Short mmCIF file of C-alpha atoms and ligand atoms in Angstrom, two decimals:
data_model
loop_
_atom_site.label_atom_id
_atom_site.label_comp_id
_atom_site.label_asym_id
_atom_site.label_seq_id
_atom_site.Cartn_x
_atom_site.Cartn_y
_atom_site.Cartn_z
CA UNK A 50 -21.67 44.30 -137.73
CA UNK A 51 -18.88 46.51 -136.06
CA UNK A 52 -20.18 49.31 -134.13
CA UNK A 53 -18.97 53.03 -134.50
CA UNK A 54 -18.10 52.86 -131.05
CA UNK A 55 -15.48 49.63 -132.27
CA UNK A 56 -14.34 51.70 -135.30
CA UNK A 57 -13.59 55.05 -133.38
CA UNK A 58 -11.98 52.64 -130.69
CA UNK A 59 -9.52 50.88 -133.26
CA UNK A 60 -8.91 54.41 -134.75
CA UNK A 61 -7.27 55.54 -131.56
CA UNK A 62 -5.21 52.07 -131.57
CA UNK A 63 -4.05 53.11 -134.89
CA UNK A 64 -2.35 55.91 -133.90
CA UNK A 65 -0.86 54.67 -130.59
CA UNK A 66 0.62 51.48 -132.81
CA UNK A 67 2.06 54.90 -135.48
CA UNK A 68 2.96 57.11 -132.47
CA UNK A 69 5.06 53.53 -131.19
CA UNK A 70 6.54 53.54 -134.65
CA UNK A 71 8.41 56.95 -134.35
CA UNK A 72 8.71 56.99 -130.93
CA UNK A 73 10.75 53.81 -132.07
CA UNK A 74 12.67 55.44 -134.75
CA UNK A 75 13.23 58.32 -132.59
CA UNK A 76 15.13 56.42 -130.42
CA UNK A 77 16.83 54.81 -133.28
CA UNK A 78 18.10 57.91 -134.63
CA UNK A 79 19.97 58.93 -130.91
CA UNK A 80 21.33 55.53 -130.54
CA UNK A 81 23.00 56.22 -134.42
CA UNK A 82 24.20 58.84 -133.16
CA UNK A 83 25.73 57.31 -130.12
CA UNK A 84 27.13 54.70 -131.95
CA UNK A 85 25.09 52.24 -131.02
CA UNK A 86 24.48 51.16 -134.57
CA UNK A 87 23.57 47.66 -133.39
CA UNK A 88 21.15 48.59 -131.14
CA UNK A 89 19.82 51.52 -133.79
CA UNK A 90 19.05 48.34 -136.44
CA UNK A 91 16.98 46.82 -132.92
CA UNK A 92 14.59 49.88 -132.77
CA UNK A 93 13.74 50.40 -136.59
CA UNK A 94 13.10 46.58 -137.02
CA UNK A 95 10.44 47.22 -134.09
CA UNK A 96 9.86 50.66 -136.40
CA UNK A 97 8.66 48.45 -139.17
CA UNK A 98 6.91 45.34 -136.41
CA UNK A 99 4.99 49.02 -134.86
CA UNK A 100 3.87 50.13 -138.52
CA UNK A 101 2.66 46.91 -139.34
CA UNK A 102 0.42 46.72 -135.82
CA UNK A 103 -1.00 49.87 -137.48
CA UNK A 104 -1.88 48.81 -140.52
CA UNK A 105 -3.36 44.88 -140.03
CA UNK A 106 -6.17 47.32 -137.97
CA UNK A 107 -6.32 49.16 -141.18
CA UNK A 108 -6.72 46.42 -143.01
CA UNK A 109 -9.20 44.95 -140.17
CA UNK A 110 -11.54 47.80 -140.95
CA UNK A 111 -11.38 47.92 -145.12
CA UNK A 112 -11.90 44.52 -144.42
CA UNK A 113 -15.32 45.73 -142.22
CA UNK A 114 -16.69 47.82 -144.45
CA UNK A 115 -15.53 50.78 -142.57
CA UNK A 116 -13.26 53.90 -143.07
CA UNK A 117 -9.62 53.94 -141.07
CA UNK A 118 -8.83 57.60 -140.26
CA UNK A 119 -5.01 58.37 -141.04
CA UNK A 120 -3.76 60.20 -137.47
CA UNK A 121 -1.75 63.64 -136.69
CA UNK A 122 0.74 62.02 -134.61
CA UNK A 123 2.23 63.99 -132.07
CA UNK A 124 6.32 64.31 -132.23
CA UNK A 125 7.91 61.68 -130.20
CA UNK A 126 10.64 62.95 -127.46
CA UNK A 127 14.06 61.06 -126.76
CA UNK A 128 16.41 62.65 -124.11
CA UNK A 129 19.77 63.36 -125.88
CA UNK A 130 22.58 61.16 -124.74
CA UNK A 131 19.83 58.87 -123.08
CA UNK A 132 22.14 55.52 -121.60
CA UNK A 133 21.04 52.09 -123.02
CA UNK A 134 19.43 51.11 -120.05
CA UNK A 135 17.09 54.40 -119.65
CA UNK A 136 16.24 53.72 -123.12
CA UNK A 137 15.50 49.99 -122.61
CA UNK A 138 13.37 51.39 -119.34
CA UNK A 139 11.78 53.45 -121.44
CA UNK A 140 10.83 50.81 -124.26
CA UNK A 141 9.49 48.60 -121.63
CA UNK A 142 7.19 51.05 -120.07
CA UNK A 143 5.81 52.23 -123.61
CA UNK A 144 4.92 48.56 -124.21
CA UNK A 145 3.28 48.27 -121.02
CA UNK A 146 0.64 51.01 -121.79
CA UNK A 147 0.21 49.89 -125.40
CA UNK A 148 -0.34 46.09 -123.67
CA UNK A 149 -3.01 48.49 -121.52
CA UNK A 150 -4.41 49.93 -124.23
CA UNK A 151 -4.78 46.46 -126.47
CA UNK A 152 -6.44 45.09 -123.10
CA UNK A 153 -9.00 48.34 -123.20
CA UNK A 154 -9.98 47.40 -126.53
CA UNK A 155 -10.71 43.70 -126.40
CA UNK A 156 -12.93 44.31 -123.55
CA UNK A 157 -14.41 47.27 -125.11
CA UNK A 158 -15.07 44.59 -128.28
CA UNK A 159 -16.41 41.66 -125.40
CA UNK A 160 -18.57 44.34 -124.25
CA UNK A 161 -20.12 45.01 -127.74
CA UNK A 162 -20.43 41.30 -128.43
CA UNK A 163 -18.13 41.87 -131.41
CA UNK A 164 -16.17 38.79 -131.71
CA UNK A 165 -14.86 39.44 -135.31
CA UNK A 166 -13.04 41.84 -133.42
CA UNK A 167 -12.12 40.13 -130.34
CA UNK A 168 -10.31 37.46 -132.72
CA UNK A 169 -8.40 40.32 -134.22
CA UNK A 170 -7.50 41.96 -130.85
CA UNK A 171 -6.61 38.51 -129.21
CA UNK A 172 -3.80 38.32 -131.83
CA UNK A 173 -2.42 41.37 -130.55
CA UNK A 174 -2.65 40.23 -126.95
CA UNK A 175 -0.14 37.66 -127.66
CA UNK A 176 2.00 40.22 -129.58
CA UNK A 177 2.15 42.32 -126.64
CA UNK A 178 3.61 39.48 -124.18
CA UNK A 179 6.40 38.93 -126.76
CA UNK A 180 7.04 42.68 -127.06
CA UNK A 181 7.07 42.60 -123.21
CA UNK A 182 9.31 39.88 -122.69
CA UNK A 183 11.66 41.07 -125.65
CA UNK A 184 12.13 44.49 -123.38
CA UNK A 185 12.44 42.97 -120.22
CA UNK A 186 15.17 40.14 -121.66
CA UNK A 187 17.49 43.39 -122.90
CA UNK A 188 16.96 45.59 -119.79
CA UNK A 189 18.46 42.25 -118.05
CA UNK A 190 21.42 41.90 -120.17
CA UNK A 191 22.36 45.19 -120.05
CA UNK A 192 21.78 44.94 -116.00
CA UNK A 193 24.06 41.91 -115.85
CA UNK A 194 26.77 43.81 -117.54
CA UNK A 195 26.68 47.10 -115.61
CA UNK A 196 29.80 48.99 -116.90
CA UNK A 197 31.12 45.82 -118.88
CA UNK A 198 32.22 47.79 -121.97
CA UNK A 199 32.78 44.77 -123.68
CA UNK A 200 29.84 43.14 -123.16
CA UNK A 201 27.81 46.27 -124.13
CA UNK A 202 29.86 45.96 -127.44
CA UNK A 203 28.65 42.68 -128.10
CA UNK A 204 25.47 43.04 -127.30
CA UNK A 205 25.16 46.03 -129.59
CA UNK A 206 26.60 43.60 -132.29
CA UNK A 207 23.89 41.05 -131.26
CA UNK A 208 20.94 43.00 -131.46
CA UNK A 209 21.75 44.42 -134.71
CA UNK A 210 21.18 40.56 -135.91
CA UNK A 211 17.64 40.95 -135.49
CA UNK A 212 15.07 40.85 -138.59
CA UNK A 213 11.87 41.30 -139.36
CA UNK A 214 9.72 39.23 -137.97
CA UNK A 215 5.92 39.94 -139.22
CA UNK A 216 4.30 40.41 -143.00
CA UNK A 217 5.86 44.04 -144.21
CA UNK A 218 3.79 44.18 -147.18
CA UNK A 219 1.66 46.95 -146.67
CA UNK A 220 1.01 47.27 -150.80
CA UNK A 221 -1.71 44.33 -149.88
CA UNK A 222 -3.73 46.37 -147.27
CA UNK A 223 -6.16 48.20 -149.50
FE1 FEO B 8 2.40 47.56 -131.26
FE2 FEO B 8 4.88 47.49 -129.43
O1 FEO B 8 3.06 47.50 -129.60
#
């Protein structure tokens, strides 16, 4: 049986996975606006990857019997004109305090003996590495081209390949 400790716990997660999602978006709108269209497509396909962190918790707790609280989330703030490397700084050290967080709760869930939940949260511990390593690969591409206008082009064109990786059917999570 999940405790209310657990729920209230998984609540909070909720809304730093949502708060991720339009911090994301945020970001995408000043890099649209920049020009960066490429790198725009980057951050609302992570947008959509955030939104779906939030809601397979969601769907964790309607699956436990218990009641997800929908958050206020607070307004996410993205310097104007931020470079592509701040940004990418920036991406990196949100994911490192939402890999913090996810680390928080699965001992949290050890602690309570829950191991429904630690199941759950161990899926998101891999997440986090990928989301990790996905920062860190783009901070070092952009690093290796310094003022290389061309090679920022590209790589504007080559992030704007990327697709949705996870389940986006949130219709399913009731
Ligand atoms: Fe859901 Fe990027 O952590």
């Amino acid at each position: 049986m999940i405790s209310q400790k657990v729920i209230d716990r998984i609540n909070v997660q909720i809304e730093r996975e949502m708060y991720s999602a339009f911090l994301y978006m945020t970001m995408s709108a000043e890099m649209s606006k920049q020009g960066y269209t490429g790198i725009a497509k980057w951050l609302m396909v992570q947008y959509h990857e955030e939104m779906f962190h939030a809601m397979k918790f969601y769907k964790y707790l309607i699956e436990q019997g218990a009641k997800p609280a929908v958050p206020a989330i607070k307004e996410a703030q993205v310097k104007s004109g931020i470079g592509i490397k701040e940004l990418f700084t920036e991406v990196l050290k949100h994911e490192k305090t939402v890999t913090a967080s996810i680390r928080e709760l699965l001992e949290l869930a050890s602690a309570e003996k829950d191991y429904a939940t630690e199941n759950v949260v161990r899926w998101y511990i891999d997440e986090q590495v990928e989301e990790e390593k996905n920062a860190e690969e783009i901070l070092q591409n952009i690093e290796l081209l310094g003022e290389n206008k061309q090679g920022l082009f590209m790589l504007n064109i080559e992030l704007g390949k990327r697709e949705l990786s996870v389940a986006s059917n949130f219709v399913s999570f009731t």
